[in-house]
Amino acid sequence: MAERHTRRVLVLNGPNLNLLGTREPEVYGATTLADIERMMQEKAATLSLSIEFRQSNHEGQLIDWLHEARGWCESVIFNPGAYTHTSVALYDAIKAIELPVIEVHLSNPHARESFRHTSFVSPVARGVIQGFGAFGYLMALEAAAQF
Ligand code: DQA
């Protein structure tokens, strides 16, 4: 069987996700962002994926990274945090880059406050995984292996 070349995936995390582990553990669990990165690195290796894992609290930084992604990766796994529900700029950026973006949320925003029921990212995402905690990021890797 021909060997599949390594695919590159950008994993982007938005605001407040650096606080995972201590932030509302009843909603987001006790897993830290560093734990998630470790779990993803292990799984990525089994799928011939190479991941670049980043977090920013700044909308413009996330947009710059999305633009840059066009030059070097095949897909993006993106938890945009609260910008999911507010950012037309992220919608525009994802539309512009024409890369498959897999939207991930630890919690299920539809089971929470009504202001979380709208996502500006979902209409331009290839698909959405939400409500499965940190495991959702691993599911997203399986999806990323398709691109
Ligand atoms: C989140 C859900 C968002 O509504 C929230 O603002 C977050 C985290 C999640 O992963 O469940 O910051 O994206």
Coordinates of C-alpha atoms and ligand atoms in Angstrom, one line a residue:
M1 CA 0.0 0.0 0.0
A2 CA 1.3 3.4 -0.9
E3 CA 2.4 5.5 2.1
R4 CA 0.3 8.5 2.8
H5 CA 2.2 11.7 3.2
T6 CA 2.0 13.5 6.5
R7 CA -0.8 16.1 6.6
R8 CA -0.4 19.3 8.5
V9 CA -3.2 20.6 10.7
L10 CA -3.4 23.9 12.5
V11 CA -5.2 23.6 15.9
L12 CA -6.5 27.0 17.0
N13 CA -7.9 27.9 20.4
G14 CA -9.6 31.2 21.2
P15 CA -10.1 33.3 24.2
N16 CA -10.1 31.9 27.8
L17 CA -9.1 28.4 26.7
N18 CA -5.7 29.0 28.2
L19 CA -7.6 28.8 31.6
L20 CA -8.9 25.2 31.0
G21 CA -8.6 23.0 34.0
T22 CA -9.5 25.8 36.4
R23 CA -12.2 27.6 34.4
E24 CA -15.7 26.4 35.2
P25 CA -14.6 22.8 35.5
E26 CA -18.3 21.7 35.9
V27 CA -18.8 22.9 32.3
Y28 CA -15.4 22.4 30.7
G29 CA -13.8 19.5 32.7
A30 CA -10.5 19.3 34.5
T31 CA -8.4 18.7 31.4
T32 CA -6.0 21.5 30.7
L33 CA -5.1 22.9 27.3
A34 CA -1.6 21.4 27.7
D35 CA -3.3 18.0 28.3
I36 CA -5.4 18.4 25.2
E37 CA -2.3 19.2 23.2
R38 CA -0.5 16.1 24.5
M39 CA -3.5 13.9 23.7
M40 CA -3.7 15.3 20.2
Q41 CA 0.0 15.0 19.5
E42 CA -0.2 11.3 20.5
K43 CA -3.2 10.6 18.3
A44 CA -1.9 12.7 15.4
A45 CA 1.1 10.5 15.2
T46 CA -1.1 7.4 14.7
L47 CA -3.0 9.2 11.8
S48 CA 0.1 10.5 10.0
L49 CA -0.9 14.0 10.9
S50 CA 1.4 16.8 12.1
I51 CA -0.2 19.4 14.3
E52 CA 0.7 22.9 15.2
F53 CA -1.2 23.9 18.4
R54 CA -1.9 27.5 19.2
Q55 CA -4.0 29.6 21.6
S56 CA -4.8 33.3 21.6
N57 CA -7.1 35.6 23.5
H58 CA -7.0 38.1 20.6
E59 CA -9.4 38.0 17.7
G60 CA -6.9 39.7 15.3
Q61 CA -4.2 37.2 16.1
L62 CA -6.6 34.3 15.3
I63 CA -7.4 35.9 12.0
D64 CA -3.7 36.4 11.1
W65 CA -3.1 32.7 11.9
L66 CA -6.0 31.7 9.7
H67 CA -4.7 33.8 6.8
E68 CA -1.2 32.3 7.2
A69 CA -2.6 28.8 7.4
R70 CA -3.4 28.9 3.7
G71 CA 0.3 28.7 3.0
W72 CA 1.2 25.6 5.0
C73 CA -1.6 23.3 6.2
E74 CA -4.4 21.2 4.8
S75 CA -7.0 21.8 7.5
V76 CA -7.7 23.7 10.7
I77 CA -9.3 22.5 13.9
F78 CA -10.8 25.6 15.6
N79 CA -12.3 26.2 19.0
P80 CA -13.1 30.0 18.7
G81 CA -14.4 30.3 22.3
A82 CA -16.8 33.2 22.8
Y83 CA -15.8 34.7 19.4
T84 CA -17.9 31.9 17.9
H85 CA -21.0 33.9 18.9
T86 CA -19.8 37.4 18.0
S87 CA -17.3 37.4 15.2
V88 CA -18.2 38.3 11.6
A89 CA -14.5 38.8 11.1
L90 CA -13.8 35.1 11.8
Y91 CA -16.7 34.2 9.4
D92 CA -15.1 36.4 6.7
A93 CA -11.6 35.0 7.4
I94 CA -12.6 31.4 7.2
K95 CA -14.6 32.0 4.0
A96 CA -11.6 33.8 2.5
I97 CA -9.0 31.1 3.2
E98 CA -10.9 28.2 1.6
L99 CA -9.4 25.6 3.9
P100 CA -11.6 23.0 5.6
V101 CA -12.2 24.2 9.2
I102 CA -13.5 21.8 11.8
E103 CA -15.3 23.8 14.5
V104 CA -14.9 22.2 18.0
H105 CA -16.5 23.1 21.3
L106 CA -16.0 21.3 24.6
S107 CA -19.5 22.0 25.8
N108 CA -22.7 21.9 23.8
P109 CA -23.5 25.6 23.3
H110 CA -27.1 24.7 22.3
A111 CA -27.7 23.3 25.8
R112 CA -26.5 26.6 27.4
E113 CA -27.5 30.3 27.4
S114 CA -29.4 31.5 24.3
F115 CA -26.5 33.9 23.3
R116 CA -24.4 30.8 22.6
H117 CA -27.0 29.3 20.2
T118 CA -25.7 31.3 17.3
S119 CA -22.4 30.5 15.7
F120 CA -20.8 32.8 13.1
V121 CA -18.3 30.0 12.4
S122 CA -20.6 27.1 11.7
P123 CA -21.9 28.4 8.3
V124 CA -18.4 28.4 7.0
A125 CA -17.0 25.4 8.9
R126 CA -16.8 22.0 7.1
G127 CA -18.4 20.4 10.2
V128 CA -18.9 20.9 13.9
I129 CA -18.1 18.7 16.9
Q130 CA -19.5 19.9 20.2
G131 CA -20.4 18.6 23.7
F132 CA -17.9 15.8 24.0
G133 CA -15.3 17.6 26.1
A134 CA -11.7 17.1 25.2
F135 CA -12.6 13.9 23.3
G136 CA -14.1 16.2 20.6
Y137 CA -10.6 17.4 19.7
L138 CA -9.6 13.8 19.0
M139 CA -12.7 13.3 16.9
A140 CA -11.7 16.4 15.0
L141 CA -8.3 14.8 14.2
E142 CA -10.1 11.8 12.7
A143 CA -12.0 14.3 10.5
A144 CA -8.9 16.2 9.6
A145 CA -7.2 13.0 8.4
Q146 CA -9.7 13.0 5.5
F147 CA -8.4 16.3 4.0
Ligands
DQA1 C1 -16.7 27.0 24.0 C2 -18.1 27.4 24.1 C3 -18.3 28.9 24.0 O1 -19.6 29.3 24.1 C4 -17.5 29.6 25.2 O2 -17.6 31.0 25.1 C5 -16.1 29.1 25.3 C6 -15.8 27.7 25.1 C7 -16.5 25.5 24.3 O3 -15.4 24.9 24.0 O4 -17.4 24.8 24.8 O5 -15.2 29.9 25.6 O6 -16.1 27.3 22.8

